Amino acid sequence: MATSNGSSTGTKITALVVDDDRVINAIHCKRLNKLGIENHVAANGKEAVDLHCSGKKFDLILMDRDMPIMNGIEATRELRAMGVRSIIVGVSTRSIKQEIQEFMDSGLDDYQEKPLTSSK
Amino acid sequence: MDVLSQLQRQLADFLASLYREGFVDDQFTQLQKLQDESSPDFVMEVVSLFFEDCEKLVNNMAKVLEQQVVDFKQVDSHVHQLKGSSSSIGAARIRNVCIAFKTFCEAQNREGCLRCLQQVNHEHAQLKANLQSLFTLERQIVAAGGSVPAMQ
């Protein structure tokens, strides 16, 4: 497995799963777990931002687009404005080009359409 | 054929029929592959979460659709969530109803939405019953000393 950005040698890769749907969170976490990735969960964009404000850092962030309180676009913009350099992958069921581009423009490194699979 | 082999055959046939009839799709296979010794009830747990959340979403949608002035954006938001979680567990029929449901939300068609809601209820009940049968068969196999492989 490739080493992560910003992690010290021997430390697990860490991931933050940001989604308001607990079914999806459970599946993403299990998938990441099986890949040996230590994971955390946030139920919306604001929780994700608050985690970072409290000093938490993650190598990878899986960011859902549509969430209450703060959506994925707003949260990604906020995290990038805070200087967060983690790999942020947008995950959504939206497939319209314009909507995907809007999400990418907020600061994503990649976008994947749900449902996620291990190969993705 | 001994009892265990019979049960395993029953399970394989039943699972194949669920795929054939479109109740579940490949994403359900992906879910089964995530189950392992460290989480032997993973599929059942996730599926239970899904059914709980599905019921809540359906109740919320019903309330919104009952209003004199329907907030179709709110209904659409619930449908969007249901579409996402149903496709994540491979609940293909429910996901497909959600696709049609979204179209009716966009068209602000209350009757169409109500019909879709009924269909979601129906598919939810069918899938729940089918998966409960599946899990019962799996438990019987384990009780008979067998193991449950993931679908190939």
JSON list of C-alpha atoms in Angstrom, two decimals, chain A residues 14 16 22 29 33 40 47 52 54 60-61 76 78 88 93-94 96 98-99 101-104 107 109 111 115 117:
[
{"chain": "A", "resi": 14, "resn": "THR", "atom": "CA", "xyz": [-6.28, 8.23, 8.14]},
{"chain": "A", "resi": 16, "resn": "LEU", "atom": "CA", "xyz": [-12.59, 11.12, 7.27]},
{"chain": "A", "resi": 22, "resn": "ARG", "atom": "CA", "xyz": [-25.36, 6.37, 8.26]},
{"chain": "A", "resi": 29, "resn": "CYS", "atom": "CA", "xyz": [-15.83, 2.86, 6.93]},
{"chain": "A", "resi": 33, "resn": "ASN", "atom": "CA", "xyz": [-11.04, -0.50, 7.38]},
{"chain": "A", "resi": 40, "resn": "HIS", "atom": "CA", "xyz": [-13.53, 8.76, 11.32]},
{"chain": "A", "resi": 47, "resn": "GLU", "atom": "CA", "xyz": [-18.81, 18.61, 11.69]},
{"chain": "A", "resi": 52, "resn": "HIS", "atom": "CA", "xyz": [-10.26, 20.27, 11.59]},
{"chain": "A", "resi": 54, "resn": "SER", "atom": "CA", "xyz": [-10.03, 21.19, 16.80]},
{"chain": "A", "resi": 60, "resn": "LEU", "atom": "CA", "xyz": [-8.06, 11.42, 2.88]},
{"chain": "A", "resi": 61, "resn": "ILE", "atom": "CA", "xyz": [-11.52, 12.96, 3.07]},
{"chain": "A", "resi": 76, "resn": "THR", "atom": "CA", "xyz": [-14.63, 21.77, 0.81]},
{"chain": "A", "resi": 78, "resn": "GLU", "atom": "CA", "xyz": [-14.00, 26.13, 3.92]},
{"chain": "A", "resi": 88, "resn": "ILE", "atom": "CA", "xyz": [-10.55, 15.40, -0.79]},
{"chain": "A", "resi": 93, "resn": "THR", "atom": "CA", "xyz": [-25.01, 10.19, -6.88]},
{"chain": "A", "resi": 94, "resn": "ARG", "atom": "CA", "xyz": [-25.20, 13.34, -9.01]},
{"chain": "A", "resi": 96, "resn": "ILE", "atom": "CA", "xyz": [-24.90, 16.02, -14.33]},
{"chain": "A", "resi": 98, "resn": "GLN", "atom": "CA", "xyz": [-22.42, 21.00, -14.38]},
{"chain": "A", "resi": 99, "resn": "GLU", "atom": "CA", "xyz": [-23.12, 19.79, -10.85]},
{"chain": "A", "resi": 101, "resn": "GLN", "atom": "CA", "xyz": [-17.90, 20.64, -12.08]},
{"chain": "A", "resi": 102, "resn": "GLU", "atom": "CA", "xyz": [-19.35, 22.89, -9.39]},
{"chain": "A", "resi": 103, "resn": "PHE", "atom": "CA", "xyz": [-18.28, 20.37, -6.77]},
{"chain": "A", "resi": 104, "resn": "MET", "atom": "CA", "xyz": [-14.81, 19.95, -8.33]},
{"chain": "A", "resi": 107, "resn": "GLY", "atom": "CA", "xyz": [-11.42, 22.31, -4.26]},
{"chain": "A", "resi": 109, "resn": "ASP", "atom": "CA", "xyz": [-8.88, 16.40, -5.90]},
{"chain": "A", "resi": 111, "resn": "TYR", "atom": "CA", "xyz": [-14.89, 12.99, -7.83]},
{"chain": "A", "resi": 115, "resn": "PRO", "atom": "CA", "xyz": [-21.98, 3.79, -5.04]},
{"chain": "A", "resi": 117, "resn": "THR", "atom": "CA", "xyz": [-16.58, 0.09, -4.78]}
]
